[in-house]
Amino acid sequence: MKEIISQFISEVNARNQNEPEFMQAVTEVAENVIPYIVKNDIYYGQNILLRIAEPERVVSFRVAWIDDNEEIQVNRGYRIEMNSAIGPYKGGLRFHPSVNLSVLKFLAFEQTFKNSLTTLPMGGGKGGSDFNPKGKSDTEIMRFCQSFMTELFRHIGPNRDIPAGDIGVGSREIGYLFGQYKRLKNEFTGVLTGKGVSWGGSLIRPEATGYGVVYFTQEMLLHSNESMENKKVNISGSGNVAQYAAEKCLQLGAIINTLSDSSGFLYDPDGIDSEKLKYIMELKNIKRGRISEYVNIYPNSSFHKDKSPWEIPCDIALPCATQNELGKSDAEILLKNGCICVGEGANMPSTPEAIEVFIKNKILFAPGKASNAGGVAVSGLEMAQNSLRYSWTREEVDQRLQSIMKDIHKSCLSYGAENEFVNYVKGANIAGFVKVADAMLAQGVV
Ligand code: NDP
């Protein structure tokens, strides 16, 4: 088996040189899915995983724009249309200087499995740019978004490819992108998700990823006769996912120890309660400030420059910032300090070595493609509401989100239960694979 897997990985690697993040994501899936393929005749000999690892289409384009000093700036835009076997391409846009083909292909690959797990009809895609929104004025952001959409619009559409937000793309950017698409096409359609509620957005979409992570974490805990109540939680990041994960943890009676940003982490030994979280939301979303400013208001807390929060003892860790932010030594410290559960809010935040530590020690570990699927699930619900030209209430959307997260948990159990232990990584990879592979087999070699 090892030989079949390593042969497959060499073949994919030969075609995708210098793409470490993409290869990391493919390797993890291959290790779980290839043994399953070998045991199941309908998939064996169909080169099905090789086909899934090859994007259906990759678009790369120039984004030229003029900054506030009237200087001409040039960035690179991308859209990876990974897989449309079960629905139109669906996945976010990331604006961050670290964006490159490898990062976006890993995200699009993961997205294909994640979208399959949601049970909704969505294929996988991802896009973005190496543009850095940090420190840019509102008008610079608008000009960039307009230029970006002036090329992207010809590749997307409500039945073709429906982008959403990701790192660096929040409600402000979605607004500017949507405005330009509407102007170019002269059509008001559900081409993007994460829209404002007054112009086609869904209630609960901003909260969905963070809430979903906590709903999934709660399901894992309940399955082990545990609960969120009074558990100490370390969260990394302080963006969209981290903020709403923290909000839901508080609602379920947990205590928040930490939040972070790319400059370091904040630890509040008294717990970050809902009033303090409100301050953080304002600081990050409106003032666009840094998390270190918190200590000026709450002097009992401390800021740890250039460090990640895993060294603080906790019961539950929710990495909600970025890929590969939690390594082997972080995993070992978490375990040593008694952590019983890790729920990934970000995409691929734990390195393969860290995941090995969690699985070997049999703690509860949820991979992002299962635990952070709530965001895209509610994006799917936004698409449904746009097609119906109707809006569901907050309670209705939240109920649907909760039942989707429970269903994803069940799917992970179906394919990942190993005696008393549940290997959620294996469960999510195989469950996500089966639906996409079945659709691809039915549709022939295309
Ligand atoms: P935001 O841009 O709202 O927030 C990102 C947060 O992560 C910020 O606090 C940011 O700090 C921090 N961060 C970014 N890069 C790094 C880095 N290299 N090192 C340390 N911290 C970093 O993004 P989201 O909250 O939307 O996304 C966070 C993660 O969740 C990503 O992995 C994304 O792919 C994933 N995700 C998001 C979904 C969504 O619906 N938004 C859906 C599913 C997954 P700073 O402000 O300093 O940059």
Short mmCIF file of C-alpha atoms in Angstrom, two decimals, residues 34-400:
data_model
loop_
_atom_site.label_atom_id
_atom_site.label_comp_id
_atom_site.label_asym_id
_atom_site.label_seq_id
_atom_site.Cartn_x
_atom_site.Cartn_y
_atom_site.Cartn_z
CA ILE A 34 -6.02 5.29 -1.65
CA PRO A 35 -6.44 2.34 0.79
CA TYR A 36 -10.21 2.86 0.44
CA ILE A 37 -10.00 2.92 -3.37
CA VAL A 38 -7.95 -0.27 -3.41
CA LYS A 39 -10.66 -2.04 -1.38
CA ASN A 40 -13.52 -0.80 -3.56
CA ASP A 41 -13.74 -2.16 -7.10
CA ILE A 42 -15.86 0.67 -8.50
CA TYR A 43 -13.04 3.20 -7.92
CA TYR A 44 -10.03 1.00 -8.54
CA GLY A 45 -8.31 1.48 -11.90
CA GLN A 46 -10.24 4.68 -12.71
CA ASN A 47 -7.42 7.12 -11.83
CA ILE A 48 -10.10 8.97 -9.93
CA LEU A 49 -7.89 10.66 -7.30
CA LEU A 50 -5.43 11.72 -9.99
CA ARG A 51 -8.32 13.39 -11.82
CA ILE A 52 -9.51 15.11 -8.62
CA ALA A 53 -5.98 16.43 -8.00
CA GLU A 54 -5.90 18.15 -11.40
CA PRO A 55 -7.81 21.47 -11.48
CA GLU A 56 -10.44 21.67 -14.22
CA ARG A 57 -9.23 25.19 -14.98
CA VAL A 58 -6.72 27.72 -13.59
CA VAL A 59 -7.01 31.40 -14.46
CA SER A 60 -4.23 33.87 -13.68
CA PHE A 61 -4.51 37.54 -14.55
CA ARG A 62 -3.01 41.00 -14.15
CA VAL A 63 -4.65 43.41 -11.73
CA ALA A 64 -3.40 46.94 -12.35
CA TRP A 65 -4.72 49.77 -10.16
CA ILE A 66 -3.78 53.28 -9.04
CA ASP A 67 -2.98 54.00 -5.37
CA ASP A 68 -3.71 57.21 -3.44
CA ASN A 69 -0.34 58.68 -4.49
CA GLU A 70 -1.33 58.15 -8.12
CA GLU A 71 1.31 55.43 -8.46
CA ILE A 72 0.43 52.47 -10.70
CA GLN A 73 0.42 49.16 -8.80
CA VAL A 74 0.36 45.67 -10.29
CA ASN A 75 -0.86 42.54 -8.54
CA ARG A 76 -1.65 39.04 -9.71
CA GLY A 77 -5.18 37.62 -9.55
CA TYR A 78 -6.18 33.95 -9.70
CA ARG A 79 -9.19 31.71 -9.83
CA ILE A 80 -8.78 27.95 -9.45
CA GLU A 81 -11.82 26.06 -10.76
CA MET A 82 -11.00 22.73 -9.19
CA ASN A 83 -13.96 20.43 -9.53
CA SER A 84 -17.55 20.84 -10.74
CA ALA A 85 -18.75 17.22 -10.46
CA ILE A 86 -21.43 17.92 -7.85
CA GLY A 87 -22.22 21.58 -8.52
CA PRO A 88 -20.86 24.93 -9.71
CA TYR A 89 -17.40 25.92 -8.42
CA LYS A 90 -17.68 27.46 -4.97
CA GLY A 91 -15.00 28.85 -2.66
CA GLY A 92 -13.61 32.06 -1.28
CA LEU A 93 -11.24 34.78 -2.44
CA ARG A 94 -8.11 35.49 -0.38
CA PHE A 95 -6.24 38.81 -0.51
CA HIS A 96 -2.90 38.36 1.26
CA PRO A 97 0.75 38.87 0.20
CA SER A 98 1.42 35.13 0.74
CA VAL A 99 -1.10 34.14 -1.98
CA ASN A 100 0.38 32.06 -4.80
CA LEU A 101 -0.67 29.15 -6.99
CA SER A 102 0.30 26.52 -4.41
CA VAL A 103 -1.73 28.13 -1.61
CA LEU A 104 -4.81 28.58 -3.77
CA LYS A 105 -4.61 25.07 -5.24
CA PHE A 106 -4.40 23.55 -1.75
CA LEU A 107 -7.40 25.61 -0.70
CA ALA A 108 -9.40 24.67 -3.82
CA PHE A 109 -8.54 20.98 -3.36
CA GLU A 110 -9.63 21.05 0.30
CA GLN A 111 -12.74 22.98 -0.69
CA THR A 112 -13.84 20.22 -3.07
CA PHE A 113 -13.97 17.70 -0.20
CA LYS A 114 -15.43 20.20 2.25
CA ASN A 115 -18.26 21.21 -0.08
CA SER A 116 -19.05 17.56 -0.70
CA LEU A 117 -19.31 17.00 3.08
CA THR A 118 -21.92 19.78 3.46
CA THR A 119 -24.41 17.63 1.47
CA LEU A 120 -25.19 20.71 -0.68
CA PRO A 121 -24.64 20.76 -4.48
CA MET A 122 -21.40 22.76 -4.66
CA GLY A 123 -18.16 22.01 -6.51
CA GLY A 124 -14.76 23.30 -5.37
CA GLY A 125 -12.92 26.50 -6.24
CA LYS A 126 -10.76 29.19 -4.70
CA GLY A 127 -9.17 32.43 -5.81
CA GLY A 128 -7.57 35.64 -4.72
CA SER A 129 -4.57 37.86 -5.11
CA ASP A 130 -1.19 38.70 -3.59
CA PHE A 131 -2.64 42.15 -2.85
CA ASN A 132 -2.12 43.26 0.78
CA PRO A 133 -5.20 45.11 2.07
CA LYS A 134 -3.41 46.06 5.31
CA GLY A 135 -2.86 49.82 5.59
CA LYS A 136 -4.76 50.59 2.36
CA SER A 137 -7.39 53.31 2.32
CA ASP A 138 -11.03 52.49 1.57
CA THR A 139 -10.76 54.01 -1.89
CA GLU A 140 -7.63 51.97 -2.65
CA ILE A 141 -9.49 48.81 -1.61
CA MET A 142 -12.38 49.81 -3.85
CA ARG A 143 -10.16 50.52 -6.86
CA PHE A 144 -8.34 47.23 -6.41
CA CYS A 145 -11.60 45.25 -6.08
CA GLN A 146 -13.01 46.93 -9.20
CA SER A 147 -9.92 46.14 -11.24
CA PHE A 148 -9.86 42.55 -9.95
CA MET A 149 -13.51 42.00 -10.87
CA THR A 150 -13.07 43.59 -14.30
CA GLU A 151 -11.21 40.42 -15.29
CA LEU A 152 -12.77 37.87 -12.92
CA PHE A 153 -16.36 38.62 -14.02
CA ARG A 154 -15.97 36.74 -17.33
CA HIS A 155 -15.09 33.50 -15.51
CA ILE A 156 -17.82 33.45 -12.83
CA GLY A 157 -21.62 33.45 -12.65
CA PRO A 158 -24.45 32.21 -10.41
CA ASN A 159 -24.54 28.83 -12.20
CA ARG A 160 -20.84 28.62 -13.01
CA ASP A 161 -18.61 29.81 -10.18
CA ILE A 162 -19.68 31.65 -7.02
CA PRO A 163 -16.82 33.20 -5.00
CA ALA A 164 -17.06 34.35 -1.36
CA GLY A 165 -14.71 35.87 1.26
CA ASP A 166 -11.63 34.45 2.96
CA ILE A 167 -8.55 36.05 4.58
CA GLY A 168 -8.51 39.76 3.71
CA VAL A 169 -11.90 39.61 1.96
CA GLY A 170 -14.77 40.57 4.25
CA SER A 171 -18.10 42.33 3.78
CA ARG A 172 -16.46 45.56 2.56
CA GLU A 173 -14.55 43.80 -0.24
CA ILE A 174 -17.54 41.61 -1.20
CA GLY A 175 -19.58 44.83 -1.55
CA TYR A 176 -17.09 46.45 -3.93
CA LEU A 177 -16.66 43.22 -5.93
CA PHE A 178 -20.42 42.72 -6.23
CA GLY A 179 -20.97 46.35 -7.27
CA GLN A 180 -18.48 46.04 -10.11
CA TYR A 181 -19.86 42.66 -11.29
CA LYS A 182 -23.39 44.08 -11.36
CA ARG A 183 -22.21 47.09 -13.32
CA LEU A 184 -20.33 45.00 -15.89
CA LYS A 185 -23.08 42.39 -16.41
CA ASN A 186 -26.08 44.66 -15.82
CA GLU A 187 -27.55 41.82 -13.77
CA PHE A 188 -28.45 41.45 -10.09
CA THR A 189 -27.70 37.81 -9.33
CA GLY A 190 -26.33 35.67 -6.52
CA VAL A 191 -22.84 35.58 -8.06
CA LEU A 192 -21.07 36.12 -4.73
CA THR A 193 -21.94 35.02 -1.22
CA GLY A 194 -21.28 36.93 1.98
CA LYS A 195 -23.35 39.82 0.63
CA GLY A 196 -24.98 42.39 2.93
CA VAL A 197 -28.40 41.31 4.22
CA SER A 198 -30.19 44.22 2.52
CA TRP A 199 -28.80 43.22 -0.91
CA GLY A 200 -29.15 39.44 -1.09
CA GLY A 201 -27.03 38.20 1.80
CA SER A 202 -28.07 35.55 4.30
CA LEU A 203 -28.52 36.06 8.01
CA ILE A 204 -25.90 34.09 10.00
CA ARG A 205 -23.40 34.05 7.08
CA PRO A 206 -20.86 36.25 8.96
CA GLU A 207 -21.17 33.99 12.02
CA ALA A 208 -21.40 30.68 10.13
CA THR A 209 -17.80 29.47 10.00
CA GLY A 210 -17.01 30.29 13.63
CA TYR A 211 -20.35 29.00 14.94
CA GLY A 212 -19.98 25.88 12.79
CA VAL A 213 -16.53 25.11 14.21
CA VAL A 214 -17.95 25.22 17.72
CA TYR A 215 -21.05 23.17 16.80
CA PHE A 216 -18.74 20.51 15.37
CA THR A 217 -16.43 20.67 18.40
CA GLN A 218 -19.46 20.28 20.64
CA GLU A 219 -20.58 17.20 18.66
CA MET A 220 -17.16 15.61 19.16
CA LEU A 221 -17.28 16.37 22.88
CA LEU A 222 -20.84 15.04 23.25
CA HIS A 223 -19.80 11.85 21.46
CA SER A 224 -17.16 11.45 24.21
CA ASN A 225 -19.60 12.35 27.00
CA GLU A 226 -18.03 15.78 27.44
CA SER A 227 -19.34 19.34 26.93
CA MET A 228 -18.11 22.88 26.25
CA GLU A 229 -19.19 24.13 29.68
CA ASN A 230 -16.35 25.66 31.74
CA LYS A 231 -13.74 24.44 29.26
CA LYS A 232 -10.76 26.75 28.74
CA VAL A 233 -10.34 27.53 25.06
CA ASN A 234 -7.32 28.91 23.20
CA ILE A 235 -8.26 30.54 19.90
CA SER A 236 -5.76 31.84 17.33
CA GLY A 237 -6.62 34.62 14.89
CA SER A 238 -8.97 37.51 15.57
CA GLY A 239 -10.69 37.76 12.20
CA ASN A 240 -14.08 36.57 11.06
CA VAL A 241 -13.72 32.91 12.04
CA ALA A 242 -11.99 33.53 15.38
CA GLN A 243 -14.45 36.21 16.50
CA TYR A 244 -17.57 34.13 15.97
CA ALA A 245 -15.98 30.95 17.28
CA ALA A 246 -15.28 32.92 20.47
CA GLU A 247 -18.86 34.24 20.57
CA LYS A 248 -20.36 30.74 20.31
CA CYS A 249 -17.92 29.32 22.90
CA LEU A 250 -19.06 32.01 25.35
CA GLN A 251 -22.72 31.23 24.63
CA LEU A 252 -22.03 27.57 25.49
CA GLY A 253 -20.35 28.44 28.80
CA ALA A 254 -16.69 28.08 27.83
CA ILE A 255 -13.87 30.43 28.88
CA ILE A 256 -11.73 32.14 26.24
CA ASN A 257 -8.04 32.39 27.15
CA THR A 258 -6.49 33.78 23.97
CA LEU A 259 -6.88 35.41 20.56
CA SER A 260 -4.10 36.45 18.18
CA ASP A 261 -3.08 38.14 14.96
CA SER A 262 0.01 37.93 12.79
CA SER A 263 1.95 40.08 15.31
CA GLY A 264 1.46 37.79 18.32
CA PHE A 265 -1.13 36.55 20.81
CA LEU A 266 -3.16 38.02 23.61
CA TYR A 267 -3.74 36.12 26.89
CA ASP A 268 -6.37 37.23 29.36
CA PRO A 269 -6.23 35.13 32.56
CA ASP A 270 -9.67 36.51 33.56
CA GLY A 271 -11.17 35.24 30.31
CA ILE A 272 -12.24 37.24 27.26
CA ASP A 273 -15.94 37.73 28.08
CA SER A 274 -18.64 39.03 25.77
CA GLU A 275 -18.03 42.68 26.61
CA LYS A 276 -14.30 42.30 25.87
CA LEU A 277 -15.13 40.43 22.67
CA LYS A 278 -17.35 43.32 21.59
CA TYR A 279 -14.37 45.63 22.05
CA ILE A 280 -12.19 43.30 19.92
CA MET A 281 -14.81 43.15 17.15
CA GLU A 282 -14.94 46.92 17.01
CA LEU A 283 -11.14 47.19 17.15
CA LYS A 284 -10.62 44.69 14.30
CA ASN A 285 -13.66 45.30 12.08
CA ILE A 286 -14.22 49.05 12.34
CA LYS A 287 -10.98 50.65 13.57
CA ARG A 288 -8.88 47.99 11.78
CA GLY A 289 -6.48 48.01 14.76
CA ARG A 290 -4.09 45.40 16.20
CA ILE A 291 -4.89 42.86 18.91
CA SER A 292 -1.99 44.18 21.05
CA GLU A 293 -4.08 47.31 21.76
CA TYR A 294 -6.32 45.17 24.05
CA VAL A 295 -3.77 45.28 26.89
CA ASN A 296 -4.12 49.07 27.11
CA ILE A 297 -7.80 48.63 28.02
CA TYR A 298 -7.52 45.40 30.05
CA PRO A 299 -4.17 45.67 31.89
CA ASN A 300 -4.51 42.26 33.59
CA SER A 301 -3.92 40.69 30.18
CA SER A 302 -0.63 40.27 28.34
CA PHE A 303 0.52 40.42 24.72
CA HIS A 304 3.14 37.94 23.50
CA LYS A 305 4.87 39.32 20.42
CA ASP A 306 5.60 36.92 17.53
CA LYS A 307 4.32 33.91 19.48
CA SER A 308 1.37 31.61 18.98
CA PRO A 309 -1.08 30.85 21.79
CA TRP A 310 -0.54 27.08 22.13
CA GLU A 311 1.84 27.40 25.11
CA ILE A 312 -1.01 28.56 27.40
CA PRO A 313 -2.67 25.56 29.15
CA CYS A 314 -6.19 24.88 27.82
CA ASP A 315 -8.79 22.12 27.37
CA ILE A 316 -9.68 22.98 23.79
CA ALA A 317 -7.65 24.58 20.97
CA LEU A 318 -9.31 26.25 18.00
CA PRO A 319 -6.71 27.36 15.41
CA CYS A 320 -8.59 29.98 13.36
CA ALA A 321 -5.83 32.05 11.67
CA THR A 322 -3.97 30.41 8.78
CA GLN A 323 -2.30 27.29 7.33
CA ASN A 324 0.54 25.54 9.19
CA GLU A 325 0.24 27.74 12.28
CA LEU A 326 0.33 24.78 14.70
CA GLY A 327 3.43 22.56 14.48
CA LYS A 328 4.64 19.38 16.16
CA SER A 329 6.12 21.12 19.23
CA ASP A 330 2.90 23.13 19.67
CA ALA A 331 0.90 19.89 19.55
CA GLU A 332 3.18 18.32 22.15
CA ILE A 333 2.82 21.32 24.50
CA LEU A 334 -0.97 21.28 24.10
CA LEU A 335 -1.09 17.59 25.05
CA LYS A 336 1.32 18.01 27.93
CA ASN A 337 -0.93 20.76 29.33
CA GLY A 338 -4.02 18.54 29.16
CA CYS A 339 -5.72 19.64 25.93
CA ILE A 340 -8.42 17.09 24.99
CA CYS A 341 -9.78 18.52 21.78
CA VAL A 342 -8.63 20.48 18.70
CA GLY A 343 -11.14 21.89 16.19
CA GLU A 344 -9.64 23.51 13.11
CA GLY A 345 -11.32 26.79 12.15
CA ALA A 346 -8.67 27.75 9.59
CA ASN A 347 -7.81 25.66 6.54
CA MET A 348 -4.96 23.20 7.23
CA PRO A 349 -3.68 25.09 10.33
CA SER A 350 -2.02 21.97 11.80
CA THR A 351 1.08 20.57 10.11
CA PRO A 352 1.09 16.84 9.22
CA GLU A 353 3.51 16.23 12.13
CA ALA A 354 1.13 17.94 14.58
CA ILE A 355 -1.81 15.89 13.28
CA GLU A 356 0.23 12.73 13.77
CA VAL A 357 0.78 13.69 17.43
CA PHE A 358 -2.96 14.27 17.96
CA ILE A 359 -4.02 11.04 16.29
CA LYS A 360 -1.33 8.93 17.94
CA ASN A 361 -2.45 10.21 21.34
CA LYS A 362 -6.10 9.67 20.39
CA ILE A 363 -7.40 13.11 21.35
CA LEU A 364 -10.43 14.59 19.58
CA PHE A 365 -9.12 16.23 16.41
CA ALA A 366 -11.33 17.78 13.71
CA PRO A 367 -9.75 18.69 10.36
CA GLY A 368 -10.83 22.02 8.87
CA LYS A 369 -12.55 20.46 5.89
CA ALA A 370 -15.12 19.05 8.33
CA SER A 371 -15.17 21.56 11.19
CA ASN A 372 -15.03 24.82 9.22
CA ALA A 373 -17.55 23.73 6.56
CA GLY A 374 -20.28 25.81 8.20
CA GLY A 375 -19.21 28.93 6.29
CA VAL A 376 -19.59 27.44 2.85
CA ALA A 377 -22.72 25.59 3.98
CA VAL A 378 -24.44 28.87 4.81
CA SER A 379 -23.07 30.29 1.55
CA GLY A 380 -24.94 27.38 -0.09
CA LEU A 381 -28.04 28.45 1.85
CA GLU A 382 -27.48 32.03 0.65
CA MET A 383 -27.44 30.72 -2.95
CA ALA A 384 -30.69 28.82 -2.30
CA GLN A 385 -32.35 31.96 -0.88
CA ASN A 386 -31.14 34.02 -3.86
CA SER A 387 -32.64 31.47 -6.28
CA LEU A 388 -35.92 31.51 -4.36
CA ARG A 389 -35.76 35.32 -4.10
CA TYR A 390 -36.61 34.84 -0.45
CA SER A 391 -34.91 35.21 2.96
CA TRP A 392 -35.03 32.78 5.83
CA THR A 393 -35.00 33.98 9.44
CA ARG A 394 -31.91 33.91 11.65
CA GLU A 395 -33.34 30.96 13.56
CA GLU A 396 -34.10 29.00 10.38
CA VAL A 397 -30.57 29.46 9.01
CA ASP A 398 -28.98 28.65 12.37
CA GLN A 399 -31.08 25.47 12.66
CA ARG A 400 -30.00 24.37 9.18
#
